[in-house]
Amino acid sequence: MSEIPSVLFVCVHNAGRSQMAAGWLTHLAGDAVEVRSAGSLPGDEVNPSAVAAMAEVGIDISTATPEVLTTEAVQASDVVITMGCGDACPVFPGKRYLDWELEDPAGQGVEAVRPIRDDIEGRIRGLLAELGGTPAATAPA
């Protein structure tokens, strides 16, 4: 791993889970971790329910845009976390790969997205501890 670890979150549409995960890691790690997110078949916009659920905890992902997954993004990352992209994510030696099984928030309201958001927060806090980082911020209760 480089001096500053880099993490890539990947889900199919890069519109919900991966965007929430990137938002959480950016919020908690600050500049201590380089954060990327992408999708194998990116959507047109970030899921409005994901945006609303994250706003409830003080994290703004409203300006995020779905990005296409590239080989370069994977190569530039130390840790690649997939969230339902299947075999679309290229595998390179020396990278750490994790697969987080998370419910897909697509088409769901904020009430259904909240538990997914909270699950992602717990996983992000665990990842940050593994990377040796200390949360830079904590979300309001």
N, CA, C and O atoms as a GROMACS GRO file, in nm:
protein
  564
    1MET      N    1   0.082  -0.118   0.000
    1MET     CA    2   0.000   0.000   0.000
    1MET      C    3   0.088   0.125   0.000
    1MET      O    4   0.194   0.128   0.061
    2SER      N    5   0.041   0.226  -0.068
    2SER     CA    6   0.114   0.352  -0.071
    2SER      C    7   0.104   0.420   0.065
    2SER      O    8   0.037   0.371   0.156
    3GLU      N    9   0.172   0.533   0.079
    3GLU     CA   10   0.169   0.606   0.206
    3GLU      C   11   0.027   0.642   0.246
    3GLU      O   12  -0.011   0.624   0.362
    4ILE      N   13  -0.052   0.690   0.152
    4ILE     CA   14  -0.194   0.716   0.176
    4ILE      C   15  -0.270   0.605   0.104
    4ILE      O   16  -0.264   0.596  -0.018
    5PRO      N   17  -0.342   0.521   0.178
    5PRO     CA   18  -0.414   0.412   0.112
    5PRO      C   19  -0.525   0.465   0.023
    5PRO      O   20  -0.584   0.570   0.049
    6SER      N   21  -0.552   0.391  -0.083
    6SER     CA   22  -0.661   0.428  -0.174
    6SER      C   23  -0.762   0.314  -0.179
    6SER      O   24  -0.726   0.196  -0.184
    7VAL      N   25  -0.888   0.352  -0.177
    7VAL     CA   26  -0.997   0.256  -0.175
    7VAL      C   27  -1.092   0.287  -0.290
    7VAL      O   28  -1.130   0.402  -0.312
    8LEU      N   29  -1.130   0.182  -0.362
    8LEU     CA   30  -1.226   0.194  -0.472
    8LEU      C   31  -1.350   0.113  -0.436
    8LEU      O   32  -1.341  -0.006  -0.406
    9PHE      N   33  -1.466   0.178  -0.439
    9PHE     CA   34  -1.594   0.112  -0.415
    9PHE      C   35  -1.661   0.090  -0.550
    9PHE      O   36  -1.670   0.182  -0.631
   10VAL      N   37  -1.709  -0.033  -0.574
   10VAL     CA   38  -1.768  -0.066  -0.703
   10VAL      C   39  -1.903  -0.133  -0.683
   10VAL      O   40  -1.915  -0.231  -0.611
   11CYS      N   41  -2.005  -0.079  -0.748
   11CYS     CA   42  -2.134  -0.147  -0.759
   11CYS      C   43  -2.183  -0.126  -0.902
   11CYS      O   44  -2.126  -0.047  -0.977
   12VAL      N   45  -2.288  -0.195  -0.939
   12VAL     CA   46  -2.330  -0.195  -1.079
   12VAL      C   47  -2.355  -0.055  -1.133
   12VAL      O   48  -2.293  -0.014  -1.231
   13HIS      N   49  -2.445   0.021  -1.069
   13HIS     CA   50  -2.484   0.150  -1.124
   13HIS      C   51  -2.407   0.269  -1.064
   13HIS      O   52  -2.423   0.382  -1.111
   14ASN      N   53  -2.326   0.244  -0.962
   14ASN     CA   54  -2.251   0.350  -0.896
   14ASN      C   55  -2.345   0.466  -0.859
   14ASN      O   56  -2.312   0.584  -0.873
   15ALA      N   57  -2.462   0.427  -0.810
   15ALA     CA   58  -2.563   0.527  -0.780
   15ALA      C   59  -2.617   0.518  -0.638
   15ALA      O   60  -2.694   0.604  -0.596
   16GLY      N   61  -2.578   0.414  -0.564
   16GLY     CA   62  -2.632   0.397  -0.430
   16GLY      C   63  -2.527   0.351  -0.331
   16GLY      O   64  -2.465   0.433  -0.263
   17ARG      N   65  -2.507   0.219  -0.322
   17ARG     CA   66  -2.416   0.162  -0.223
   17ARG      C   67  -2.274   0.219  -0.232
   17ARG      O   68  -2.218   0.262  -0.131
   18SER      N   69  -2.217   0.219  -0.351
   18SER     CA   70  -2.078   0.266  -0.365
   18SER      C   71  -2.067   0.415  -0.337
   18SER      O   72  -1.966   0.460  -0.283
   19GLN      N   73  -2.169   0.492  -0.372
   19GLN     CA   74  -2.167   0.636  -0.345
   19GLN      C   75  -2.180   0.662  -0.195
   19GLN      O   76  -2.113   0.751  -0.141
   20MET      N   77  -2.266   0.585  -0.126
   20MET     CA   78  -2.278   0.602   0.018
   20MET      C   79  -2.148   0.562   0.088
   20MET      O   80  -2.105   0.628   0.181
   21ALA      N   81  -2.087   0.453   0.042
   21ALA     CA   82  -1.961   0.409   0.102
   21ALA      C   83  -1.851   0.513   0.081
   21ALA      O   84  -1.776   0.543   0.174
   22ALA      N   85  -1.843   0.568  -0.039
   22ALA     CA   86  -1.743   0.672  -0.066
   22ALA      C   87  -1.770   0.795   0.021
   22ALA      O   88  -1.676   0.856   0.072
   23GLY      N   89  -1.896   0.830   0.037
   23GLY     CA   90  -1.931   0.943   0.123
   23GLY      C   91  -1.891   0.920   0.267
   23GLY      O   92  -1.834   1.009   0.332
   24TRP      N   93  -1.920   0.801   0.318
   24TRP     CA   94  -1.883   0.769   0.457
   24TRP      C   95  -1.732   0.773   0.476
   24TRP      O   96  -1.682   0.833   0.572
   25LEU      N   97  -1.657   0.708   0.384
   25LEU     CA   98  -1.512   0.702   0.402
   25LEU      C   99  -1.450   0.841   0.391
   25LEU      O  100  -1.361   0.874   0.469
   26THR      N  101  -1.496   0.920   0.298
   26THR     CA  102  -1.446   1.057   0.284
   26THR      C  103  -1.476   1.137   0.411
   26THR      O  104  -1.391   1.211   0.460
   27HIS      N  105  -1.597   1.121   0.463
   27HIS     CA  106  -1.638   1.193   0.584
   27HIS      C  107  -1.554   1.152   0.705
   27HIS      O  108  -1.509   1.237   0.781
   28LEU      N  109  -1.532   1.022   0.721
   28LEU     CA  110  -1.464   0.973   0.841
   28LEU      C  111  -1.312   0.980   0.833
   28LEU      O  112  -1.245   0.998   0.935
   29ALA      N  113  -1.257   0.966   0.713
   29ALA     CA  114  -1.111   0.961   0.700
   29ALA      C  115  -1.049   1.094   0.659
   29ALA      O  116  -0.929   1.115   0.677
   30GLY      N  117  -1.129   1.183   0.605
   30GLY     CA  118  -1.072   1.309   0.557
   30GLY      C  119  -0.970   1.282   0.447
   30GLY      O  120  -0.997   1.206   0.354
   31ASP      N  121  -0.854   1.346   0.459
   31ASP     CA  122  -0.749   1.329   0.358
   31ASP      C  123  -0.659   1.209   0.384
   31ASP      O  124  -0.562   1.188   0.312
   32ALA      N  125  -0.691   1.129   0.486
   32ALA     CA  126  -0.605   1.016   0.523
   32ALA      C  127  -0.621   0.897   0.428
   32ALA      O  128  -0.539   0.806   0.429
   33VAL      N  129  -0.727   0.897   0.346
   33VAL     CA  130  -0.752   0.790   0.250
   33VAL      C  131  -0.798   0.851   0.119
   33VAL      O  132  -0.881   0.943   0.119
   34GLU      N  133  -0.746   0.801   0.009
   34GLU     CA  134  -0.793   0.842  -0.123
   34GLU      C  135  -0.914   0.756  -0.156
   34GLU      O  136  -0.906   0.633  -0.149
   35VAL      N  137  -1.024   0.818  -0.193
   35VAL     CA  138  -1.151   0.747  -0.213
   35VAL      C  139  -1.196   0.760  -0.358
   35VAL      O  140  -1.196   0.868  -0.416
   36ARG      N  141  -1.234   0.644  -0.416
   36ARG     CA  142  -1.289   0.641  -0.552
   36ARG      C  143  -1.416   0.556  -0.549
   36ARG      O  144  -1.433   0.472  -0.461
   37SER      N  145  -1.505   0.578  -0.645
   37SER     CA  146  -1.618   0.488  -0.664
   37SER      C  147  -1.649   0.483  -0.813
   37SER      O  148  -1.626   0.578  -0.887
   38ALA      N  149  -1.702   0.367  -0.855
   38ALA     CA  150  -1.732   0.347  -0.996
   38ALA      C  151  -1.834   0.236  -1.010
   38ALA      O  152  -1.865   0.165  -0.914
   39GLY      N  153  -1.887   0.221  -1.132
   39GLY     CA  154  -1.985   0.117  -1.158
   39GLY      C  155  -1.959   0.048  -1.290
   39GLY      O  156  -1.906   0.107  -1.384
   40SER      N  157  -1.997  -0.079  -1.296
   40SER     CA  158  -1.979  -0.155  -1.420
   40SER      C  159  -2.077  -0.109  -1.528
   40SER      O  160  -2.046  -0.115  -1.647
   41LEU      N  161  -2.195  -0.064  -1.487
   41LEU     CA  162  -2.295  -0.005  -1.578
   41LEU      C  163  -2.353   0.119  -1.510
   41LEU      O  164  -2.466   0.115  -1.462
   42PRO      N  165  -2.276   0.229  -1.504
   42PRO     CA  166  -2.318   0.345  -1.426
   42PRO      C  167  -2.454   0.401  -1.469
   42PRO      O  168  -2.488   0.406  -1.587
   43GLY      N  169  -2.529   0.443  -1.367
   43GLY     CA  170  -2.659   0.506  -1.391
   43GLY      C  171  -2.643   0.650  -1.435
   43GLY      O  172  -2.532   0.700  -1.455
   44ASP      N  173  -2.757   0.717  -1.448
   44ASP     CA  174  -2.757   0.857  -1.491
   44ASP      C  175  -2.736   0.954  -1.376
   44ASP      O  176  -2.684   1.064  -1.394
   45GLU      N  177  -2.778   0.911  -1.254
   45GLU     CA  178  -2.767   0.999  -1.139
   45GLU      C  179  -2.760   0.915  -1.012
   45GLU      O  180  -2.794   0.797  -1.013
   46VAL      N  181  -2.714   0.976  -0.905
   46VAL     CA  182  -2.711   0.909  -0.776
   46VAL      C  183  -2.854   0.896  -0.726
   46VAL      O  184  -2.934   0.988  -0.738
   47ASN      N  185  -2.885   0.781  -0.670
   47ASN     CA  186  -3.017   0.750  -0.617
   47ASN      C  187  -3.061   0.860  -0.519
   47ASN      O  188  -2.993   0.883  -0.419
   48PRO      N  189  -3.173   0.928  -0.546
   48PRO     CA  190  -3.218   1.035  -0.457
   48PRO      C  191  -3.243   0.987  -0.313
   48PRO      O  192  -3.224   1.064  -0.219
   49SER      N  193  -3.285   0.863  -0.294
   49SER     CA  194  -3.305   0.812  -0.159
   49SER      C  195  -3.172   0.795  -0.086
   49SER      O  196  -3.165   0.815   0.035
   50ALA      N  197  -3.068   0.758  -0.159
   50ALA     CA  198  -2.934   0.749  -0.099
   50ALA      C  199  -2.885   0.888  -0.060
   50ALA      O  200  -2.828   0.906   0.047
   51VAL      N  201  -2.906   0.984  -0.147
   51VAL     CA  202  -2.868   1.123  -0.118
   51VAL      C  203  -2.940   1.171   0.008
   51VAL      O  204  -2.879   1.231   0.096
   52ALA      N  205  -3.071   1.146   0.015
   52ALA     CA  206  -3.150   1.190   0.130
   52ALA      C  207  -3.107   1.120   0.258
   52ALA      O  208  -3.096   1.183   0.363
   53ALA      N  209  -3.083   0.989   0.251
   53ALA     CA  210  -3.042   0.913   0.370
   53ALA      C  211  -2.907   0.962   0.422
   53ALA      O  212  -2.888   0.972   0.543
   54MET      N  213  -2.816   0.992   0.333
   54MET     CA  214  -2.685   1.041   0.376
   54MET      C  215  -2.696   1.182   0.432
   54MET      O  216  -2.627   1.216   0.528
   55ALA      N  217  -2.783   1.264   0.373
   55ALA     CA  218  -2.804   1.401   0.424
   55ALA      C  219  -2.854   1.398   0.567
   55ALA      O  220  -2.822   1.487   0.646
   56GLU      N  221  -2.933   1.297   0.602
   56GLU     CA  222  -2.985   1.284   0.738
   56GLU      C  223  -2.873   1.272   0.842
   56GLU      O  224  -2.892   1.308   0.958
   57VAL      N  225  -2.757   1.220   0.801
   57VAL     CA  226  -2.644   1.206   0.894
   57VAL      C  227  -2.535   1.310   0.866
   57VAL      O  228  -2.422   1.297   0.912
   58GLY      N  229  -2.572   1.413   0.790
   58GLY     CA  230  -2.481   1.524   0.767
   58GLY      C  231  -2.376   1.503   0.660
   58GLY      O  232  -2.275   1.573   0.659
   59ILE      N  233  -2.399   1.408   0.570
   59ILE     CA  234  -2.303   1.382   0.462
   59ILE      C  235  -2.371   1.412   0.328
   59ILE      O  236  -2.474   1.354   0.295
   60ASP      N  237  -2.312   1.506   0.253
   60ASP     CA  238  -2.369   1.550   0.127
   60ASP      C  239  -2.305   1.475   0.010
   60ASP      O  240  -2.188   1.496  -0.021
   61ILE      N  241  -2.382   1.389  -0.054
   61ILE     CA  242  -2.334   1.322  -0.175
   61ILE      C  243  -2.414   1.368  -0.297
   61ILE      O  244  -2.413   1.303  -0.401
   62SER      N  245  -2.481   1.482  -0.284
   62SER     CA  246  -2.569   1.531  -0.390
   62SER      C  247  -2.493   1.572  -0.517
   62SER      O  248  -2.552   1.574  -0.625
   63THR      N  249  -2.366   1.604  -0.505
   63THR     CA  250  -2.289   1.644  -0.624
   63THR      C  251  -2.214   1.527  -0.687
   63THR      O  252  -2.147   1.545  -0.789
   64ALA      N  253  -2.224   1.409  -0.627
   64ALA     CA  254  -2.157   1.292  -0.683
   64ALA      C  255  -2.224   1.252  -0.814
   64ALA      O  256  -2.344   1.271  -0.831
   65THR      N  257  -2.145   1.196  -0.904
   65THR     CA  258  -2.200   1.147  -1.030
   65THR      C  259  -2.150   1.006  -1.055
   65THR      O  260  -2.033   0.976  -1.028
   66PRO      N  261  -2.235   0.918  -1.105
   66PRO     CA  262  -2.192   0.783  -1.137
   66PRO      C  263  -2.080   0.785  -1.242
   66PRO      O  264  -2.086   0.857  -1.341
   67GLU      N  265  -1.978   0.704  -1.215
   67GLU     CA  266  -1.861   0.696  -1.304
   67GLU      C  267  -1.845   0.552  -1.353
   67GLU      O  268  -1.883   0.458  -1.284
   68VAL      N  269  -1.790   0.536  -1.471
   68VAL     CA  270  -1.768   0.403  -1.526
   68VAL      C  271  -1.641   0.343  -1.463
   68VAL      O  272  -1.541   0.411  -1.442
   69LEU      N  273  -1.649   0.214  -1.434
   69LEU     CA  274  -1.535   0.141  -1.380
   69LEU      C  275  -1.429   0.125  -1.488
   69LEU      O  276  -1.458   0.078  -1.598
   70THR      N  277  -1.306   0.165  -1.456
   70THR     CA  278  -1.196   0.150  -1.552
   70THR      C  279  -1.086   0.064  -1.491
   70THR      O  280  -1.072   0.054  -1.369
   71THR      N  281  -1.011   0.004  -1.577
   71THR     CA  282  -0.895  -0.075  -1.534
   71THR      C  283  -0.798   0.014  -1.457
   71THR      O  284  -0.738  -0.029  -1.359
   72GLU      N  285  -0.783   0.139  -1.503
   72GLU     CA  286  -0.692   0.232  -1.437
   72GLU      C  287  -0.733   0.260  -1.293
   72GLU      O  288  -0.647   0.270  -1.206
   73ALA      N  289  -0.863   0.273  -1.268
   73ALA     CA  290  -0.910   0.299  -1.131
   73ALA      C  291  -0.877   0.181  -1.040
   73ALA      O  292  -0.838   0.201  -0.925
   74VAL      N  293  -0.892   0.061  -1.091
   74VAL     CA  294  -0.859  -0.058  -1.011
   74VAL      C  295  -0.708  -0.063  -0.986
   74VAL      O  296  -0.664  -0.087  -0.873
   75GLN      N  297  -0.629  -0.041  -1.089
   75GLN     CA  298  -0.484  -0.044  -1.074
   75GLN      C  299  -0.434   0.060  -0.976
   75GLN      O  300  -0.334   0.037  -0.908
   76ALA      N  301  -0.500   0.174  -0.968
   76ALA     CA  302  -0.456   0.285  -0.882
   76ALA      C  303  -0.503   0.268  -0.738
   76ALA      O  304  -0.470   0.351  -0.653
   77SER      N  305  -0.578   0.164  -0.708
   77SER     CA  306  -0.635   0.146  -0.575
   77SER      C  307  -0.566   0.033  -0.500
   77SER      O  308  -0.528  -0.068  -0.559
   78ASP      N  309  -0.550   0.052  -0.368
   78ASP     CA  310  -0.493  -0.053  -0.283
   78ASP      C  311  -0.598  -0.154  -0.242
   78ASP      O  312  -0.570  -0.274  -0.235
   79VAL      N  313  -0.719  -0.106  -0.217
   79VAL     CA  314  -0.830  -0.190  -0.174
   79VAL      C  315  -0.946  -0.167  -0.270
   79VAL      O  316  -0.982  -0.053  -0.298
   80VAL      N  317  -1.003  -0.276  -0.320
   80VAL     CA  318  -1.118  -0.269  -0.410
   80VAL      C  319  -1.233  -0.342  -0.341
   80VAL      O  320  -1.223  -0.461  -0.310
   81ILE      N  321  -1.341  -0.270  -0.318
   81ILE     CA  322  -1.457  -0.327  -0.249
   81ILE      C  323  -1.573  -0.332  -0.346
   81ILE      O  324  -1.624  -0.229  -0.390
   82THR      N  325  -1.614  -0.454  -0.380
   82THR     CA  326  -1.726  -0.472  -0.471
   82THR      C  327  -1.855  -0.489  -0.391
   82THR      O  328  -1.855  -0.539  -0.279
   83MET      N  329  -1.963  -0.446  -0.453
   83MET     CA  330  -2.095  -0.450  -0.389
   83MET      C  331  -2.198  -0.497  -0.492
   83MET      O  332  -2.296  -0.428  -0.519
   84GLY      N  333  -2.172  -0.613  -0.547
   84GLY     CA  334  -2.269  -0.668  -0.642
   84GLY      C  335  -2.235  -0.646  -0.788
   84GLY      O  336  -2.325  -0.650  -0.872
   85CYS      N  337  -2.109  -0.622  -0.821
   85CYS     CA  338  -2.076  -0.603  -0.963
   85CYS      C  339  -2.036  -0.734  -1.029
   85CYS      O  340  -2.006  -0.736  -1.149
   86GLY      N  341  -2.034  -0.842  -0.954
   86GLY     CA  342  -2.004  -0.972  -1.013
   86GLY      C  343  -1.864  -0.978  -1.072
   86GLY      O  344  -1.768  -0.930  -1.012
   87ASP      N  345  -1.855  -1.036  -1.188
   87ASP     CA  346  -1.725  -1.056  -1.252
   87ASP      C  347  -1.678  -0.937  -1.333
   87ASP      O  348  -1.577  -0.947  -1.402
   88ALA      N  349  -1.749  -0.825  -1.328
   88ALA     CA  350  -1.714  -0.709  -1.410
   88ALA      C  351  -1.589  -0.638  -1.360
   88ALA      O  352  -1.532  -0.556  -1.432
   89CYS      N  353  -1.546  -0.666  -1.238
   89CYS     CA  354  -1.432  -0.595  -1.180
   89CYS      C  355  -1.303  -0.669  -1.213
   89CYS      O  356  -1.288  -0.786  -1.176
   90PRO      N  357  -1.209  -0.604  -1.282
   90PRO     CA  358  -1.082  -0.670  -1.314
   90PRO      C  359  -1.001  -0.698  -1.188
   90PRO      O  360  -1.004  -0.620  -1.092
   91VAL      N  361  -0.928  -0.808  -1.190
   91VAL     CA  362  -0.847  -0.849  -1.075
   91VAL      C  363  -0.699  -0.836  -1.110
   91VAL      O  364  -0.654  -0.884  -1.214
   92PHE      N  365  -0.624  -0.770  -1.022
   92PHE     CA  366  -0.482  -0.752  -1.041
   92PHE      C  367  -0.408  -0.802  -0.919
   92PHE      O  368  -0.455  -0.784  -0.806
   93PRO      N  369  -0.292  -0.865  -0.938
   93PRO     CA  370  -0.212  -0.909  -0.823
   93PRO      C  371  -0.172  -0.791  -0.736
   93PRO      O  372  -0.147  -0.681  -0.786
   94GLY      N  373  -0.165  -0.815  -0.604
   94GLY     CA  374  -0.120  -0.713  -0.511
   94GLY      C  375  -0.228  -0.621  -0.461
   94GLY      O  376  -0.202  -0.536  -0.376
   95LYS      N  377  -0.349  -0.637  -0.511
   95LYS     CA  378  -0.462  -0.556  -0.464
   95LYS      C  379  -0.540  -0.639  -0.362
   95LYS      O  380  -0.544  -0.762  -0.369
   96ARG      N  381  -0.600  -0.571  -0.268
   96ARG     CA  382  -0.685  -0.638  -0.171
   96ARG      C  383  -0.830  -0.622  -0.219
   96ARG      O  384  -0.876  -0.511  -0.244
   97TYR      N  385  -0.900  -0.733  -0.232
   97TYR     CA  386  -1.038  -0.733  -0.278
   97TYR      C  387  -1.130  -0.780  -0.167
   97TYR      O  388  -1.105  -0.881  -0.101
   98LEU      N  389  -1.238  -0.705  -0.147
   98LEU     CA  390  -1.342  -0.742  -0.052
   98LEU      C  391  -1.474  -0.737  -0.126
   98LEU      O  392  -1.493  -0.654  -0.214
   99ASP      N  393  -1.566  -0.826  -0.090
   99ASP     CA  394  -1.700  -0.822  -0.147
   99ASP      C  395  -1.798  -0.803  -0.034
   99ASP      O  396  -1.813  -0.891   0.052
  100TRP      N  397  -1.864  -0.689  -0.034
  100TRP     CA  398  -1.963  -0.659   0.069
  100TRP      C  399  -2.101  -0.689   0.013
  100TRP      O  400  -2.146  -0.624  -0.081
  101GLU      N  401  -2.167  -0.787   0.071
  101GLU     CA  402  -2.304  -0.818   0.030
  101GLU      C  403  -2.398  -0.722   0.100
  101GLU      O  404  -2.419  -0.729   0.221
  102LEU      N  405  -2.453  -0.633   0.021
  102LEU     CA  406  -2.544  -0.530   0.072
  102LEU      C  407  -2.669  -0.528  -0.015
  102LEU      O  408  -2.662  -0.547  -0.137
  103GLU      N  409  -2.781  -0.505   0.047
  103GLU     CA  410  -2.905  -0.491  -0.029
  103GLU      C  411  -2.892  -0.373  -0.125
  103GLU      O  412  -2.831  -0.271  -0.091
  104ASP      N  413  -2.949  -0.386  -0.242
  104ASP     CA  414  -2.945  -0.279  -0.342
  104ASP      C  415  -3.055  -0.176  -0.310
  104ASP      O  416  -3.172  -0.212  -0.301
  105PRO      N  417  -3.018  -0.049  -0.293
  105PRO     CA  418  -3.117   0.053  -0.262
  105PRO      C  419  -3.196   0.104  -0.383
  105PRO      O  420  -3.284   0.188  -0.368
  106ALA      N  421  -3.165   0.054  -0.501
  106ALA     CA  422  -3.233   0.102  -0.623
  106ALA      C  423  -3.384   0.086  -0.610
  106ALA      O  424  -3.434  -0.021  -0.575
  107GLY      N  425  -3.455   0.194  -0.639
  107GLY     CA  426  -3.600   0.192  -0.639
  107GLY      C  427  -3.664   0.191  -0.501
  107GLY      O  428  -3.786   0.178  -0.491
  108GLN      N  429  -3.586   0.204  -0.396
  108GLN     CA  430  -3.639   0.201  -0.260
  108GLN      C  431  -3.646   0.342  -0.202
  108GLN      O  432  -3.572   0.431  -0.243
  109GLY      N  433  -3.736   0.360  -0.108
  109GLY     CA  434  -3.750   0.488  -0.040
  109GLY      C  435  -3.646   0.503   0.069
  109GLY      O  436  -3.572   0.410   0.100
  110VAL      N  437  -3.641   0.621   0.127
  110VAL     CA  438  -3.542   0.653   0.231
  110VAL      C  439  -3.552   0.557   0.349
  110VAL      O  440  -3.449   0.519   0.406
  111GLU      N  441  -3.674   0.517   0.386
  111GLU     CA  442  -3.690   0.428   0.500
  111GLU      C  443  -3.616   0.296   0.478
  111GLU      O  444  -3.557   0.242   0.572
  112ALA      N  445  -3.618   0.245   0.356
  112ALA     CA  446  -3.550   0.119   0.324
  112ALA      C  447  -3.399   0.140   0.308
  112ALA      O  448  -3.321   0.046   0.327
  113VAL      N  449  -3.358   0.260   0.273
  113VAL     CA  450  -3.215   0.289   0.250
  113VAL      C  451  -3.141   0.312   0.382
  113VAL      O  452  -3.021   0.286   0.389
  114ARG      N  453  -3.208   0.360   0.483
  114ARG     CA  454  -3.142   0.389   0.612
  114ARG      C  455  -3.064   0.268   0.668
  114ARG      O  456  -2.948   0.285   0.706
  115PRO      N  457  -3.124   0.148   0.674
  115PRO     CA  458  -3.048   0.035   0.727
  115PRO      C  459  -2.925   0.000   0.641
  115PRO      O  460  -2.823  -0.044   0.694
  116ILE      N  461  -2.936   0.020   0.510
  116ILE     CA  462  -2.822  -0.004   0.420
  116ILE      C  463  -2.712   0.098   0.452
  116ILE      O  464  -2.595   0.062   0.463
  117ARG      N  465  -2.752   0.224   0.466
  117ARG     CA  466  -2.658   0.331   0.502
  117ARG      C  467  -2.586   0.299   0.632
  117ARG      O  468  -2.464   0.314   0.642
  118ASP      N  469  -2.662   0.254   0.731
  118ASP     CA  470  -2.603   0.225   0.862
  118ASP      C  471  -2.512   0.103   0.857
  118ASP      O  472  -2.408   0.101   0.924
  119ASP      N  473  -2.548   0.003   0.779
  119ASP     CA  474  -2.462  -0.114   0.759
  119ASP      C  475  -2.330  -0.071   0.696
  119ASP      O  476  -2.223  -0.114   0.738
  120ILE      N  477  -2.339   0.013   0.594
  120ILE     CA  478  -2.219   0.063   0.527
  120ILE      C  479  -2.132   0.141   0.625
  120ILE      O  480  -2.010   0.127   0.624
  121GLU      N  481  -2.193   0.223   0.710
  121GLU     CA  482  -2.114   0.298   0.808
  121GLU      C  483  -2.032   0.204   0.895
  121GLU      O  484  -1.913   0.228   0.916
  122GLY      N  485  -2.093   0.099   0.947
  122GLY     CA  486  -2.021   0.004   1.031
  122GLY      C  487  -1.906  -0.062   0.958
  122GLY      O  488  -1.797  -0.079   1.014
  123ARG      N  489  -1.928  -0.099   0.834
  123ARG     CA  490  -1.823  -0.162   0.753
  123ARG      C  491  -1.709  -0.063   0.726
  123ARG      O  492  -1.592  -0.100   0.728
  124ILE      N  493  -1.745   0.063   0.700
  124ILE     CA  494  -1.644   0.166   0.675
  124ILE      C  495  -1.559   0.189   0.799
  124ILE      O  496  -1.437   0.201   0.790
  125ARG      N  497  -1.623   0.194   0.914
  125ARG     CA  498  -1.547   0.213   1.039
  125ARG      C  499  -1.452   0.095   1.062
  125ARG      O  500  -1.338   0.116   1.106
  126GLY      N  501  -1.496  -0.026   1.032
  126GLY     CA  502  -1.409  -0.143   1.043
  126GLY      C  503  -1.294  -0.137   0.944
  126GLY      O  504  -1.180  -0.168   0.980
  127LEU      N  505  -1.322  -0.098   0.822
  127LEU     CA  506  -1.219  -0.084   0.720
  127LEU      C  507  -1.116   0.020   0.761
  127LEU      O  508  -0.996  -0.002   0.748
  128LEU      N  509  -1.163   0.132   0.811
  128LEU     CA  510  -1.074   0.239   0.853
  128LEU      C  511  -0.982   0.192   0.966
  128LEU      O  512  -0.864   0.226   0.969
  129ALA      N  513  -1.037   0.114   1.057
  129ALA     CA  514  -0.954   0.059   1.165
  129ALA      C  515  -0.848  -0.036   1.109
  129ALA      O  516  -0.734  -0.035   1.155
  130GLU      N  517  -0.885  -0.117   1.010
  130GLU     CA  518  -0.790  -0.209   0.947
  130GLU      C  519  -0.679  -0.132   0.874
  130GLU      O  520  -0.564  -0.175   0.871
  131LEU      N  521  -0.716  -0.020   0.814
  131LEU     CA  522  -0.618   0.061   0.741
  131LEU      C  523  -0.529   0.142   0.836
  131LEU      O  524  -0.434   0.207   0.792
  132GLY      N  525  -0.562   0.137   0.965
  132GLY     CA  526  -0.482   0.210   1.064
  132GLY      C  527  -0.521   0.353   1.080
  132GLY      O  528  -0.445   0.433   1.134
  133GLY      N  529  -0.640   0.387   1.032
  133GLY     CA  530  -0.685   0.526   1.040
  133GLY      C  531  -0.775   0.550   1.160
  133GLY      O  532  -0.834   0.457   1.216
  134THR      N  533  -0.784   0.671   1.196
  134THR     CA  534  -0.874   0.715   1.303
  134THR      C  535  -0.979   0.803   1.238
  134THR      O  536  -0.944   0.893   1.162
  135PRO      N  537  -1.106   0.781   1.268
  135PRO     CA  538  -1.207   0.868   1.209
  135PRO      C  539  -1.179   1.014   1.235
  135PRO      O  540  -1.150   1.055   1.347
  136ALA      N  541  -1.188   1.094   1.128
  136ALA     CA  542  -1.164   1.238   1.139
  136ALA      C  543  -1.288   1.310   1.191
  136ALA      O  544  -1.280   1.420   1.245
  137ALA      N  545  -1.401   1.246   1.173
  137ALA     CA  546  -1.528   1.308   1.214
  137ALA      C  547  -1.625   1.198   1.254
  137ALA      O  548  -1.608   1.081   1.219
  138THR      N  549  -1.724   1.236   1.327
  138THR     CA  550  -1.830   1.142   1.360
  138THR      C  551  -1.961   1.204   1.316
  138THR      O  552  -1.982   1.325   1.327
  139ALA      N  553  -2.048   1.119   1.268
  139ALA     CA  554  -2.178   1.168   1.222
  139ALA      C  555  -2.264   1.205   1.341
  139ALA      O  556  -2.255   1.143   1.447
  140PRO      N  557  -2.348   1.306   1.325
  140PRO     CA  558  -2.439   1.344   1.434
  140PRO      C  559  -2.538   1.232   1.461
  140PRO      O  560  -2.572   1.155   1.371
  141ALA      N  561  -2.585   1.224   1.584
  141ALA     CA  562  -2.681   1.119   1.620
  141ALA      C  563  -2.817   1.149   1.564
  141ALA      O  564  -2.911   1.072   1.584
   0.00000   0.00000   0.00000
